Every structure is written in structure tokens, then in C-alpha cells.
PDB file as gemmi writes it, atoms N, CA and C in Angstrom:
CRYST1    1.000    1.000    1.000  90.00  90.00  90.00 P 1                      
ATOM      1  N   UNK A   1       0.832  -1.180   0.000  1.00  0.00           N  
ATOM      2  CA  UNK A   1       0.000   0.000   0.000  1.00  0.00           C  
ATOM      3  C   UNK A   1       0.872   1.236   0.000  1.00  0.00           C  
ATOM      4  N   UNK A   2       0.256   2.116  -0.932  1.00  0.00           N  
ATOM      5  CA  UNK A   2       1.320   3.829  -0.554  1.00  0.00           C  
ATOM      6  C   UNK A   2       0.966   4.052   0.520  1.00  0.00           C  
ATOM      7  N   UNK A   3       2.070   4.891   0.721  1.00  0.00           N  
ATOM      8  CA  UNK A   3       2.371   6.022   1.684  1.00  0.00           C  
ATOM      9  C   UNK A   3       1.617   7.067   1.673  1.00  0.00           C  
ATOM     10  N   UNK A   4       0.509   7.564   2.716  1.00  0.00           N  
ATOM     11  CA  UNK A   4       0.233   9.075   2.704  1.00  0.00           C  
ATOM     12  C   UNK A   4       1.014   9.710   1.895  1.00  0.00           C  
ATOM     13  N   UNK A   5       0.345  11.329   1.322  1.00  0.00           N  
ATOM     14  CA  UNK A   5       1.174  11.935   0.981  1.00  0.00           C  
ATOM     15  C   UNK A   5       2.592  12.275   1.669  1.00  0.00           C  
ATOM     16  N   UNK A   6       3.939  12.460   1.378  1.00  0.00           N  
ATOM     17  CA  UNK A   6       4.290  13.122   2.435  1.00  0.00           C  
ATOM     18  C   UNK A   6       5.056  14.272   2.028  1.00  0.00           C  
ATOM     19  N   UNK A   7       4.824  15.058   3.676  1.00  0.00           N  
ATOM     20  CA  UNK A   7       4.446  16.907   3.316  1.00  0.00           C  
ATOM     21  C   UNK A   7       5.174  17.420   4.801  1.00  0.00           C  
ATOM     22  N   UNK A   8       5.969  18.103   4.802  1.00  0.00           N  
ATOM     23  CA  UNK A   8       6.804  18.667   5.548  1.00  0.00           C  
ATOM     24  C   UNK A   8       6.469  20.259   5.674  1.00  0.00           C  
ATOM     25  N   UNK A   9       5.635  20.569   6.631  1.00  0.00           N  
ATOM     26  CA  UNK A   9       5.106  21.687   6.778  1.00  0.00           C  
ATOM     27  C   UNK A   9       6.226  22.906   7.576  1.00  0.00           C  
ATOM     28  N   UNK A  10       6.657  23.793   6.960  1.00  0.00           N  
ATOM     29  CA  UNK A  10       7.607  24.608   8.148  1.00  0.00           C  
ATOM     30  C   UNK A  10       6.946  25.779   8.075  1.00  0.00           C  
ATOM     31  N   UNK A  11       7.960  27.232   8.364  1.00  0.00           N  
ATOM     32  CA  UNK A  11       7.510  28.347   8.603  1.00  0.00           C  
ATOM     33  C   UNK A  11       6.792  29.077   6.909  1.00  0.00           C  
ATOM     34  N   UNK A  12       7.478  28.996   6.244  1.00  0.00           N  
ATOM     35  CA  UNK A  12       7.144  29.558   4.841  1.00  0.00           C  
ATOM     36  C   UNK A  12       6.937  29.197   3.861  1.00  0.00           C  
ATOM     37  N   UNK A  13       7.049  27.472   3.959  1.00  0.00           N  
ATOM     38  CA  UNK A  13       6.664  26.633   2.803  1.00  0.00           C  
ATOM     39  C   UNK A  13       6.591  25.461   3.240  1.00  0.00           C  
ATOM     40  N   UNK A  14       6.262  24.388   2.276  1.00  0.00           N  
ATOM     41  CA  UNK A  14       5.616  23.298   2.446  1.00  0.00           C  
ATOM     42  C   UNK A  14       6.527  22.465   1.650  1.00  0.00           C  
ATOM     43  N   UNK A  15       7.124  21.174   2.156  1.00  0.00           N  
ATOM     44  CA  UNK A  15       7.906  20.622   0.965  1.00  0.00           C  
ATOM     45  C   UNK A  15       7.273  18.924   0.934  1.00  0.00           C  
ATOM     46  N   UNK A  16       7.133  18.595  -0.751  1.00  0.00           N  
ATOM     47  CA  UNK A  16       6.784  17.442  -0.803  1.00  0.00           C  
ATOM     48  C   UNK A  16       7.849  16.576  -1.292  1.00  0.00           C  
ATOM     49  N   UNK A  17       7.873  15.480  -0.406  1.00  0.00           N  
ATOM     50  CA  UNK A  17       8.648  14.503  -0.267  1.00  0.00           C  
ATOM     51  C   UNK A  17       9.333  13.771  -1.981  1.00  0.00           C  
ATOM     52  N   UNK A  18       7.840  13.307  -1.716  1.00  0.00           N  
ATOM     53  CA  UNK A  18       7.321  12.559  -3.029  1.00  0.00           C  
ATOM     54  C   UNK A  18       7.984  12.850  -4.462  1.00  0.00           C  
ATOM     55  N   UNK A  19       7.639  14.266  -4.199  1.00  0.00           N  
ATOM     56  CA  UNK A  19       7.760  15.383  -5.866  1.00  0.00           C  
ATOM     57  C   UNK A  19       9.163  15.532  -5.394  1.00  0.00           C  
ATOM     58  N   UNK A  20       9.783  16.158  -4.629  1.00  0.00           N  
ATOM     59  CA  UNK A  20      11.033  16.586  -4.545  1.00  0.00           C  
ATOM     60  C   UNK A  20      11.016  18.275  -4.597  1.00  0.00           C  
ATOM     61  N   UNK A  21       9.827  18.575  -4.431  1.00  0.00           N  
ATOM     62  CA  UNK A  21       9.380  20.175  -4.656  1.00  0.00           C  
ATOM     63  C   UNK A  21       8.862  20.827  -3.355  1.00  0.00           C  
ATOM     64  N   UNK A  22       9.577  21.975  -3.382  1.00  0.00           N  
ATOM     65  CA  UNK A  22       9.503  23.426  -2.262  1.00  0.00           C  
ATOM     66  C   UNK A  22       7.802  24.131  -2.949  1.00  0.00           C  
ATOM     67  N   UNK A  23       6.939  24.024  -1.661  1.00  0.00           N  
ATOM     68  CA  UNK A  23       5.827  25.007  -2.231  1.00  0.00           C  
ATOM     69  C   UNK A  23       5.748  25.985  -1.798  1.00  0.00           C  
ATOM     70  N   UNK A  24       5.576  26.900  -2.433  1.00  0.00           N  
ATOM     71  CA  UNK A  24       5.687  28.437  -1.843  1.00  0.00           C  
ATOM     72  C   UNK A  24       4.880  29.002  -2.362  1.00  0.00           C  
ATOM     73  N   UNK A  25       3.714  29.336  -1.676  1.00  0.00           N  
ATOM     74  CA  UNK A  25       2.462  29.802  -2.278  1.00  0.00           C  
ATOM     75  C   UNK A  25       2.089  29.311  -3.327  1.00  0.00           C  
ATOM     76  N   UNK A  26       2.204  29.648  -4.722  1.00  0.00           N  
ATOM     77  CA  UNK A  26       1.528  29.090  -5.681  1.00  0.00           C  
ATOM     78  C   UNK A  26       2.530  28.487  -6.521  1.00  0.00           C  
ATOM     79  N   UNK A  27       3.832  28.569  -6.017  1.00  0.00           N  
ATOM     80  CA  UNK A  27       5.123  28.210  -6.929  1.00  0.00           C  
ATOM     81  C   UNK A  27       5.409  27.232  -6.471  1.00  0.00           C  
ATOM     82  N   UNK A  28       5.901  26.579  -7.455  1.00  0.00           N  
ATOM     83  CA  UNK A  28       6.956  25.084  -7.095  1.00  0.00           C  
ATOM     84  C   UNK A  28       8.217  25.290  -7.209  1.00  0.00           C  
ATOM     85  N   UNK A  29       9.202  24.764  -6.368  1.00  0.00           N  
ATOM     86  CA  UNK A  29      10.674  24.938  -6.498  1.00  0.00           C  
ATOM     87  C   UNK A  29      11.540  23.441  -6.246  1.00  0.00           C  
ATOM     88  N   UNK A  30      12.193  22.726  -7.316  1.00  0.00           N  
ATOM     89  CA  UNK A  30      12.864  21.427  -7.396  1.00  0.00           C  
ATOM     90  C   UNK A  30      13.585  21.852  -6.253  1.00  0.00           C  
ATOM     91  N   UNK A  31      13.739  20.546  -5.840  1.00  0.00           N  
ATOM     92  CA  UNK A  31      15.102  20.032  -4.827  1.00  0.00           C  
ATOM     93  C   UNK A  31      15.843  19.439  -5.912  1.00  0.00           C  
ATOM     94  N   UNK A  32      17.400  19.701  -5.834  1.00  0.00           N  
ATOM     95  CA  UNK A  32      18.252  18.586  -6.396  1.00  0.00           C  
ATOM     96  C   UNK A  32      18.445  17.350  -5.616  1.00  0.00           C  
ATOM     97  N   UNK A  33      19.342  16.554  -6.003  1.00  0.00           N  
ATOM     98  CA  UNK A  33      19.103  15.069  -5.608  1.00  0.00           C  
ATOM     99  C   UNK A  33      19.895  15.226  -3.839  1.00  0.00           C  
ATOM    100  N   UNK A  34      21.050  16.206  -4.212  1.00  0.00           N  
ATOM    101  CA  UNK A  34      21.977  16.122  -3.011  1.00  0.00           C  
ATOM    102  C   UNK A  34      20.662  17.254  -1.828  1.00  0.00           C  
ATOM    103  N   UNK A  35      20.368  18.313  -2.209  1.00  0.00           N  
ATOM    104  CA  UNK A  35      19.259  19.098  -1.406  1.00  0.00           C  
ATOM    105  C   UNK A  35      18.283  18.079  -0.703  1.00  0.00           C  
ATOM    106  N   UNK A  36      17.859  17.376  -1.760  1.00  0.00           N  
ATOM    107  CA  UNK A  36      16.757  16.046  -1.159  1.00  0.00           C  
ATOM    108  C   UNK A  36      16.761  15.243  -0.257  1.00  0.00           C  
ATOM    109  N   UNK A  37      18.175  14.804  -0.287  1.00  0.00           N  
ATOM    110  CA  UNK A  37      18.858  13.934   0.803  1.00  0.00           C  
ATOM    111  C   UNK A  37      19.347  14.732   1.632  1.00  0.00           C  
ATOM    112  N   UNK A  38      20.347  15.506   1.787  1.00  0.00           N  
ATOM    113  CA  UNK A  38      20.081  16.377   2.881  1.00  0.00           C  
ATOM    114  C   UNK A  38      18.882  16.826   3.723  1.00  0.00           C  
ATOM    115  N   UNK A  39      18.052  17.414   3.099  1.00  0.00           N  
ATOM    116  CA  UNK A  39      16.445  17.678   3.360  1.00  0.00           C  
ATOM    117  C   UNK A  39      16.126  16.430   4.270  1.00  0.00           C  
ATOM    118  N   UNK A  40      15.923  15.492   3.641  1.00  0.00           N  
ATOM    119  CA  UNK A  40      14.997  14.140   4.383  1.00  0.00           C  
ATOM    120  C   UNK A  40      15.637  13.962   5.635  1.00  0.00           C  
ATOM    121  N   UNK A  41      16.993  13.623   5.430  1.00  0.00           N  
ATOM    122  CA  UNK A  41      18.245  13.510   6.584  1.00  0.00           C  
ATOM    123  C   UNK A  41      17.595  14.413   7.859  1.00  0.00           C  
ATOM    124  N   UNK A  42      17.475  15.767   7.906  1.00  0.00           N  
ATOM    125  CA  UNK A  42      17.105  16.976   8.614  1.00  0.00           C  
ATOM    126  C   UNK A  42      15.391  16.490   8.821  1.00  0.00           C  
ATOM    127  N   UNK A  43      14.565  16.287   8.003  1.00  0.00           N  
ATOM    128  CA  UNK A  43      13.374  15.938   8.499  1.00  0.00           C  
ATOM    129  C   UNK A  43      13.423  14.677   9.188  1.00  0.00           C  
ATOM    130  N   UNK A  44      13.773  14.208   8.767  1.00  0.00           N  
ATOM    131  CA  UNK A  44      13.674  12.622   9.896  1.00  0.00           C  
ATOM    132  C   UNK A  44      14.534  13.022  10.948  1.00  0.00           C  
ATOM    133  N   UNK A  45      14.837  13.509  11.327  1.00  0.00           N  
ATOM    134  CA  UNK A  45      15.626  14.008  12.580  1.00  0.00           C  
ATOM    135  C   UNK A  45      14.815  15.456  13.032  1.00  0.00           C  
ATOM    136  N   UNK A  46      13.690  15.730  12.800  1.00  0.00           N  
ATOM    137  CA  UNK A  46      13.405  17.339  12.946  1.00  0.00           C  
ATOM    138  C   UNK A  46      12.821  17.515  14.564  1.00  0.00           C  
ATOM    139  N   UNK A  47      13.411  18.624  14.717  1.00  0.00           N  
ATOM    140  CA  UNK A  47      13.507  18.698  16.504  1.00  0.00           C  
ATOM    141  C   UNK A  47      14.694  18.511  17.181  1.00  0.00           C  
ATOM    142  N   UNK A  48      15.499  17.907  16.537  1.00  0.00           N  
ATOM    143  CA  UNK A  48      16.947  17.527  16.722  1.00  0.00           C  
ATOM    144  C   UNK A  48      18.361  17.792  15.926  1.00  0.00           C  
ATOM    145  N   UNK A  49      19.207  17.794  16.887  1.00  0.00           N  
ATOM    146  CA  UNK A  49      20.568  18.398  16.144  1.00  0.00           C  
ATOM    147  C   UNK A  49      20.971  17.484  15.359  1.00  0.00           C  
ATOM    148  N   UNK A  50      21.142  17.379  14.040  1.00  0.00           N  
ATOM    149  CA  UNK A  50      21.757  16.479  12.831  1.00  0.00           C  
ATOM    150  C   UNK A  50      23.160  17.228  12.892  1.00  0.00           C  
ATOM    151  N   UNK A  51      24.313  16.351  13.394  1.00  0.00           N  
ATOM    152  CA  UNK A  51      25.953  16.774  13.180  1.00  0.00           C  
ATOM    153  C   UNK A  51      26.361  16.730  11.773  1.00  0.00           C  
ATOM    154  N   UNK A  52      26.683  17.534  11.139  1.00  0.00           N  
ATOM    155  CA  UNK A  52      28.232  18.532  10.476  1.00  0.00           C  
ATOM    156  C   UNK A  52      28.530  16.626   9.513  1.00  0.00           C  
ATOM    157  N   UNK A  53      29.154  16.329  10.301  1.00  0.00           N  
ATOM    158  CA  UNK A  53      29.405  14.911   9.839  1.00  0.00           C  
ATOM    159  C   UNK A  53      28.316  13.845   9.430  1.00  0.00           C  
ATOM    160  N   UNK A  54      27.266  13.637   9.619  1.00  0.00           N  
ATOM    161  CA  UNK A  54      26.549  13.235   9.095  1.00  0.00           C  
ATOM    162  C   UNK A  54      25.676  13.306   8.334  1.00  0.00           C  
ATOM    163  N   UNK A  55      25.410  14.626   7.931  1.00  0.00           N  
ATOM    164  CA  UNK A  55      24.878  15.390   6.860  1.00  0.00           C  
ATOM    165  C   UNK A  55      26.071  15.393   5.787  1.00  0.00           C  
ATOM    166  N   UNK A  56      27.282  15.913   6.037  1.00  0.00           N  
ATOM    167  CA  UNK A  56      28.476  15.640   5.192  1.00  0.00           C  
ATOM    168  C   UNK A  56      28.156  13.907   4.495  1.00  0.00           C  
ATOM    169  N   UNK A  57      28.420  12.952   4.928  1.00  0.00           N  
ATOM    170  CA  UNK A  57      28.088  11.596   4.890  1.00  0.00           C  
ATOM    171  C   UNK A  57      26.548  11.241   4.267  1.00  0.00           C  
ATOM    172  N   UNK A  58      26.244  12.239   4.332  1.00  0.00           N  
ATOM    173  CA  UNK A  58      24.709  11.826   3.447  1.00  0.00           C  
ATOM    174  C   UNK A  58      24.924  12.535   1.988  1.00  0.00           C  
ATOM    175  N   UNK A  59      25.639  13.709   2.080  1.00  0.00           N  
ATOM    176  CA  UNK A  59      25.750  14.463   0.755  1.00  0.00           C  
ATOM    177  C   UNK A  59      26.815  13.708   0.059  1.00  0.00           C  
ATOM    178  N   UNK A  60      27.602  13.337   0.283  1.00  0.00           N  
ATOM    179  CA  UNK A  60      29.035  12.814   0.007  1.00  0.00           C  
ATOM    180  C   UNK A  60      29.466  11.554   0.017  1.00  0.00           C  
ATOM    181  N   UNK A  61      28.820  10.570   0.660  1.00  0.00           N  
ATOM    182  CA  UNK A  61      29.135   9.246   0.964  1.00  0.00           C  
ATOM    183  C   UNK A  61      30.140   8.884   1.934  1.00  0.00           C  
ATOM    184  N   UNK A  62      30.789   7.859   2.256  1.00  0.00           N  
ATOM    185  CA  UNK A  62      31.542   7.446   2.995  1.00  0.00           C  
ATOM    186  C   UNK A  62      32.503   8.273   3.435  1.00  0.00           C  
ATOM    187  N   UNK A  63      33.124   8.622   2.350  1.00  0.00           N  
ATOM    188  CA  UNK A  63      34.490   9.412   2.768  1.00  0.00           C  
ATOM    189  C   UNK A  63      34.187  11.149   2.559  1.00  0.00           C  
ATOM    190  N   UNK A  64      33.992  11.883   3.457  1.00  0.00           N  
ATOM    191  CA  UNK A  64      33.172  12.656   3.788  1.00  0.00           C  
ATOM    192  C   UNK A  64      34.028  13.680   4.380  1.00  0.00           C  
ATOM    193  N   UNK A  65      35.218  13.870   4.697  1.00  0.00           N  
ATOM    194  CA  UNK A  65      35.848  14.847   5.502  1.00  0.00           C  
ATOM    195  C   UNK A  65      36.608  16.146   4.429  1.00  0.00           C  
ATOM    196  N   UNK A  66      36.535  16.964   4.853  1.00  0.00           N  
ATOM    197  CA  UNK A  66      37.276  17.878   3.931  1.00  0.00           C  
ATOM    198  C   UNK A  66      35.689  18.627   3.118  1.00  0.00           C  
ATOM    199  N   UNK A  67      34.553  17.804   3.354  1.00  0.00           N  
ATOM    200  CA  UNK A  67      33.802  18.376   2.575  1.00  0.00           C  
ATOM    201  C   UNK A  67      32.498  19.099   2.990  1.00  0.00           C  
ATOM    202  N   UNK A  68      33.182  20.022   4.522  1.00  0.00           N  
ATOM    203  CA  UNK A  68      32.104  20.915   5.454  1.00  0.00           C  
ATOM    204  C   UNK A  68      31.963  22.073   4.384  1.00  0.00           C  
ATOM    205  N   UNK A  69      32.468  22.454   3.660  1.00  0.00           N  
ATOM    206  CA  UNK A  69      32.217  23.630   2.792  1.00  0.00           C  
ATOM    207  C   UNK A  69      31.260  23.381   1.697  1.00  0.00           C  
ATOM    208  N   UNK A  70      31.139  22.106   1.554  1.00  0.00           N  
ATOM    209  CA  UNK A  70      30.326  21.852   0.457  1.00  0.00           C  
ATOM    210  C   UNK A  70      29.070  21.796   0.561  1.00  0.00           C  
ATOM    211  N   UNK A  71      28.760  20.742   2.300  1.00  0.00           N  
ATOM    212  CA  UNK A  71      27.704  20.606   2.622  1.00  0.00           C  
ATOM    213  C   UNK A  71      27.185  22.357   2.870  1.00  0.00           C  
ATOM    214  N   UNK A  72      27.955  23.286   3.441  1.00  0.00           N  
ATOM    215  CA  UNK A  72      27.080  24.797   3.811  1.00  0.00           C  
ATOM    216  C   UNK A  72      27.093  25.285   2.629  1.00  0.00           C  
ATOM    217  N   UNK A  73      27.176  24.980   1.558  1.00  0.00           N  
ATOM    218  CA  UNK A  73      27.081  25.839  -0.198  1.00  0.00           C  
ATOM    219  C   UNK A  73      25.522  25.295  -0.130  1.00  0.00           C  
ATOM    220  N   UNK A  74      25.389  23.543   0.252  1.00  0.00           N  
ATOM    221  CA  UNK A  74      23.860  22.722  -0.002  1.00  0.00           C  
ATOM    222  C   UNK A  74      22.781  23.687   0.699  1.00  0.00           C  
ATOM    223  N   UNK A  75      23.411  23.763   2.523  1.00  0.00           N  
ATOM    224  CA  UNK A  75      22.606  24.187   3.208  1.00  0.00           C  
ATOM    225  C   UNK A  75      22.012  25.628   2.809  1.00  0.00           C  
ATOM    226  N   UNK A  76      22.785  26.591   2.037  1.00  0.00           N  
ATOM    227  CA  UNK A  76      22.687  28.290   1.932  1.00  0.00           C  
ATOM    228  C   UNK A  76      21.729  27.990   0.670  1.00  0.00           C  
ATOM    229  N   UNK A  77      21.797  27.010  -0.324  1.00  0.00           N  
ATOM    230  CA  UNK A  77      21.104  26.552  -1.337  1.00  0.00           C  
ATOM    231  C   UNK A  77      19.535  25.963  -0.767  1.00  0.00           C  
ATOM    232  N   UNK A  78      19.341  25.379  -0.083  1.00  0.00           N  
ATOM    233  CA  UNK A  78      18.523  24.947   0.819  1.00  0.00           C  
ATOM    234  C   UNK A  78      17.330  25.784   1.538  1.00  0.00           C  
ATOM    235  N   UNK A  79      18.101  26.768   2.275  1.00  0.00           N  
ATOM    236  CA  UNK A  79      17.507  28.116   2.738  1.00  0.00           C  
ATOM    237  C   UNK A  79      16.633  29.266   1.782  1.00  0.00           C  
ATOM    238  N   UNK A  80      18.068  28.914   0.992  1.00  0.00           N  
ATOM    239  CA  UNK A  80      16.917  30.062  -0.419  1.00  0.00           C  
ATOM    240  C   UNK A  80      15.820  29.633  -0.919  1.00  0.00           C  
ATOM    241  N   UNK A  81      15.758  28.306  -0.596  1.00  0.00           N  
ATOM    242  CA  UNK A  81      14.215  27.587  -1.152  1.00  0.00           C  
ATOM    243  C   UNK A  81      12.908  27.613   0.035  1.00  0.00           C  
ATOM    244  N   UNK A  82      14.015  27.417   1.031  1.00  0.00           N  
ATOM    245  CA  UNK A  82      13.021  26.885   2.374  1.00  0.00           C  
ATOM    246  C   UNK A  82      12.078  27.967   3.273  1.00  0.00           C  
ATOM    247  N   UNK A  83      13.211  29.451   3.264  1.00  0.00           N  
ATOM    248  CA  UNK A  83      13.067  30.309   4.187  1.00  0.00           C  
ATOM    249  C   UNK A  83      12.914  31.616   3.401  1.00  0.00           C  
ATOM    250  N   UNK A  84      11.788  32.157   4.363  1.00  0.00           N  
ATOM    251  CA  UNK A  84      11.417  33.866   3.924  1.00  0.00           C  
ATOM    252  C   UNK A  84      13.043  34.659   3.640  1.00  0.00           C  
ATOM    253  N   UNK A  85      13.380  34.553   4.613  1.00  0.00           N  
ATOM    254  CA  UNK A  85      14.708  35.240   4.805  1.00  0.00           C  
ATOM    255  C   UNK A  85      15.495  34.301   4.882  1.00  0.00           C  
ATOM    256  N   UNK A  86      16.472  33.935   3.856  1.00  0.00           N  
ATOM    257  CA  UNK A  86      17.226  33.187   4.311  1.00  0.00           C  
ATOM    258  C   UNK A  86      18.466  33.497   5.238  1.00  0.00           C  
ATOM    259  N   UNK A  87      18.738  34.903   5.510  1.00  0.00           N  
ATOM    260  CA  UNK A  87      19.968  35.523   6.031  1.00  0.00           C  
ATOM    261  C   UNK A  87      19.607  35.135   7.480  1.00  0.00           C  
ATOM    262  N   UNK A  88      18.167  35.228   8.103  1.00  0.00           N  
ATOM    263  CA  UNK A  88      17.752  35.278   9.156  1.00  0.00           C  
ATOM    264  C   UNK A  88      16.750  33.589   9.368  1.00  0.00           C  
ATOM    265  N   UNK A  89      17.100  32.637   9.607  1.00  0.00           N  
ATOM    266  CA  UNK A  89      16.653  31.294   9.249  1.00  0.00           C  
ATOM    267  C   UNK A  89      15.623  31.042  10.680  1.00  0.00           C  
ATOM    268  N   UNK A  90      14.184  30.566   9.981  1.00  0.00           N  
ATOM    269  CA  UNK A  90      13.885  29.789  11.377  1.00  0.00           C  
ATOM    270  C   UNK A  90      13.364  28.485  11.489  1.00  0.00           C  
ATOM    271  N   UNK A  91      13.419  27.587   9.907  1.00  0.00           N  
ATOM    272  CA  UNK A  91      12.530  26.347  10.061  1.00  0.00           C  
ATOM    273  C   UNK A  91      14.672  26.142   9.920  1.00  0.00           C  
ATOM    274  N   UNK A  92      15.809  26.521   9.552  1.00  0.00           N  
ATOM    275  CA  UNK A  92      17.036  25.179   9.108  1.00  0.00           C  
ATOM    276  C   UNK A  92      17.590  26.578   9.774  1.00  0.00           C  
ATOM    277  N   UNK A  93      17.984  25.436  11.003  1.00  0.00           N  
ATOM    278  CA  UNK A  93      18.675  26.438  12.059  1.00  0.00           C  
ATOM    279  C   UNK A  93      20.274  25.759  12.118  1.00  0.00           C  
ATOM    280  N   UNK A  94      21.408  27.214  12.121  1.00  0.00           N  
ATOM    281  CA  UNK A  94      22.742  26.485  12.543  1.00  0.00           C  
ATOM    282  C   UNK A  94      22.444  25.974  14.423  1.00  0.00           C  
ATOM    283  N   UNK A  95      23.365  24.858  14.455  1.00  0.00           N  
ATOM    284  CA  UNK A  95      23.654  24.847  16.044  1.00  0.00           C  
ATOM    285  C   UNK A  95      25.492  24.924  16.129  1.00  0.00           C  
ATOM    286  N   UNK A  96      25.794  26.057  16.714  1.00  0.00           N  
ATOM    287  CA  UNK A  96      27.493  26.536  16.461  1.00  0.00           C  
ATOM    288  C   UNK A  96      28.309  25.106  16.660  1.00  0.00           C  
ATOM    289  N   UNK A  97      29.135  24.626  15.965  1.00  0.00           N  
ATOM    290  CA  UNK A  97      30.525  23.409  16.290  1.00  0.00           C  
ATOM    291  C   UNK A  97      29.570  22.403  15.826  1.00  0.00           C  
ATOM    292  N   UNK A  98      28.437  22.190  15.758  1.00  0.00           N  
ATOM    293  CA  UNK A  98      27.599  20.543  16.332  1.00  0.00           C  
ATOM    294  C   UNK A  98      26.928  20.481  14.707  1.00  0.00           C  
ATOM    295  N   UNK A  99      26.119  21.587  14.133  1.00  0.00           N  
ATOM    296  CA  UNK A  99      25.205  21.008  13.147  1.00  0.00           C  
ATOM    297  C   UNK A  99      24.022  21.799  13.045  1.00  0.00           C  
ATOM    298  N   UNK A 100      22.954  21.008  12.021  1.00  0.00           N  
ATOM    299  CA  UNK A 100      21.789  21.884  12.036  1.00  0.00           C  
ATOM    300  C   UNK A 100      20.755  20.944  12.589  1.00  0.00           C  
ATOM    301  N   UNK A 101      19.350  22.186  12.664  1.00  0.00           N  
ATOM    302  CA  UNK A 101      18.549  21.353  13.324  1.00  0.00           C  
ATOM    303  C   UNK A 101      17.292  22.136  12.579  1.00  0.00           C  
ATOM    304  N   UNK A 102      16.406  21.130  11.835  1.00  0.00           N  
ATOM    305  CA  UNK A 102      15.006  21.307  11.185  1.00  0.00           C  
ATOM    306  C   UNK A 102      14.015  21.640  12.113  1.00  0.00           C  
ATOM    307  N   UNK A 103      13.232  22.847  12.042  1.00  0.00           N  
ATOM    308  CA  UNK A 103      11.744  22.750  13.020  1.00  0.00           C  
ATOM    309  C   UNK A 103      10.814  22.660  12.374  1.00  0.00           C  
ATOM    310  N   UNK A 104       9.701  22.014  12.236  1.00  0.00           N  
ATOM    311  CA  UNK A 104       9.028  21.660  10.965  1.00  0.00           C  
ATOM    312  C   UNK A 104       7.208  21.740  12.249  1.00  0.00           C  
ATOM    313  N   UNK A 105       6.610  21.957  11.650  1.00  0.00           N  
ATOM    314  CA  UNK A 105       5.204  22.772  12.149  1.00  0.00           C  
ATOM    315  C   UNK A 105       4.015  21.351  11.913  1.00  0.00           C  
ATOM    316  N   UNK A 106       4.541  20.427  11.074  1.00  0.00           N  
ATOM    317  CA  UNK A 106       3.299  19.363  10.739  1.00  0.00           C  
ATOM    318  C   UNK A 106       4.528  18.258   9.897  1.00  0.00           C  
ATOM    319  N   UNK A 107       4.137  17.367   9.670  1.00  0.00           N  
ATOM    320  CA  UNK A 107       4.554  16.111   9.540  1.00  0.00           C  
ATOM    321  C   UNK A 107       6.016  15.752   9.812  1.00  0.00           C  
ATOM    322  N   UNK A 108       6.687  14.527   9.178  1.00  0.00           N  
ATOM    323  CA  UNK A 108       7.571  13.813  10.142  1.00  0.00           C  
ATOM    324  C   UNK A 108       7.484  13.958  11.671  1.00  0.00           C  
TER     325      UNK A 108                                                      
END                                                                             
């Protein structure tokens, strides 16, 4: 049997799982494949601190070090989709040394 839709409700948009798409009022906005997985990573963990390294390890695979700059190019990419303001973030929050942490308003 499917799965409910699934729909990740935050402060300024709505993201569907399924589609791989940011809703923002009447617009749709793609996730890329690495945004997606990052994304899910952060929702299945939402409420909680996801570490630097394991988000690295989800974007990157196994061997994962050296590549914190890459993952915050995903995350600043991420924000511009996710958040009113992205300069000023409140659903993809930094946590300083440790990681980020998703607050999400309705599902997961």
C-alpha cells in the first residue's frame, strides 16, 4: 500500500517529499538530488541536532571529511528555497561546532 502523501510543513513553505518540490504559495521549487537527501536527513531528525558529519556523509558518501564547505554551499542553497529570509533562518537552524537542526510545524 502507498504512503500518505508526504508533506513537511515549516515556517514559509511546504515541501513534498514525493515530488522533490519546495511550495511556496503558488510556486513550485525542485530540490536537487543532493538538497533532497540532505532535506529528508534533517526531516527525519526534525527537533533535533543532525551533526556537520553526518549530513556531510549523506551528501558525500563514505568518505566525507574535507567536505564541510560543500555541505554549507547545499545548506545556503537549501535556505533560499526553504526560508522567507534566508539571512535570518527559522525552520534550518545552525547549532554553532555541532550542526543543524530542522523545526518543521506538521509532519515527520
Amino acid at each position: 500500500y502507498p504512503e500518505k502523501n508526504r508533506v513537511v510543513v515549516l515556517d514559509a513553505v511546504r515541501v513534498d517529499l514525493d515530488k522533490a518540490e519546495v511550495i511556496r504559495e503558488n510556486d513550485t521549487i525542485p530540490l536537487t538530488a543532493k538538497e533532497y537527501s540532505i532535506f529528508l536527513k534533517l526531516a527525519e531528525n526534525a527537533g533535533h541536532i543532525v551533526t556537520i558529519g553526518s549530513l556531510c556523509q549523506t551528501a558525500c558518501g563514505e568518505i566525507w571529511q574535507g567536505y564541510e564547505s560543500t555541505l554549507m554551499t547545499y545548506i545556503r542553497h537549501l535556505r533560499e528555497k526553504i526560508e522567507k529570509n534566508p539571512s535570518a533562518p527559522v525552520s534550518l537552524l545552525t547549532v554553532k561546532g555541532l550542526g543543524y537542526k530542522l523545526i518543521v510545524k506538521e509532519g515527520f
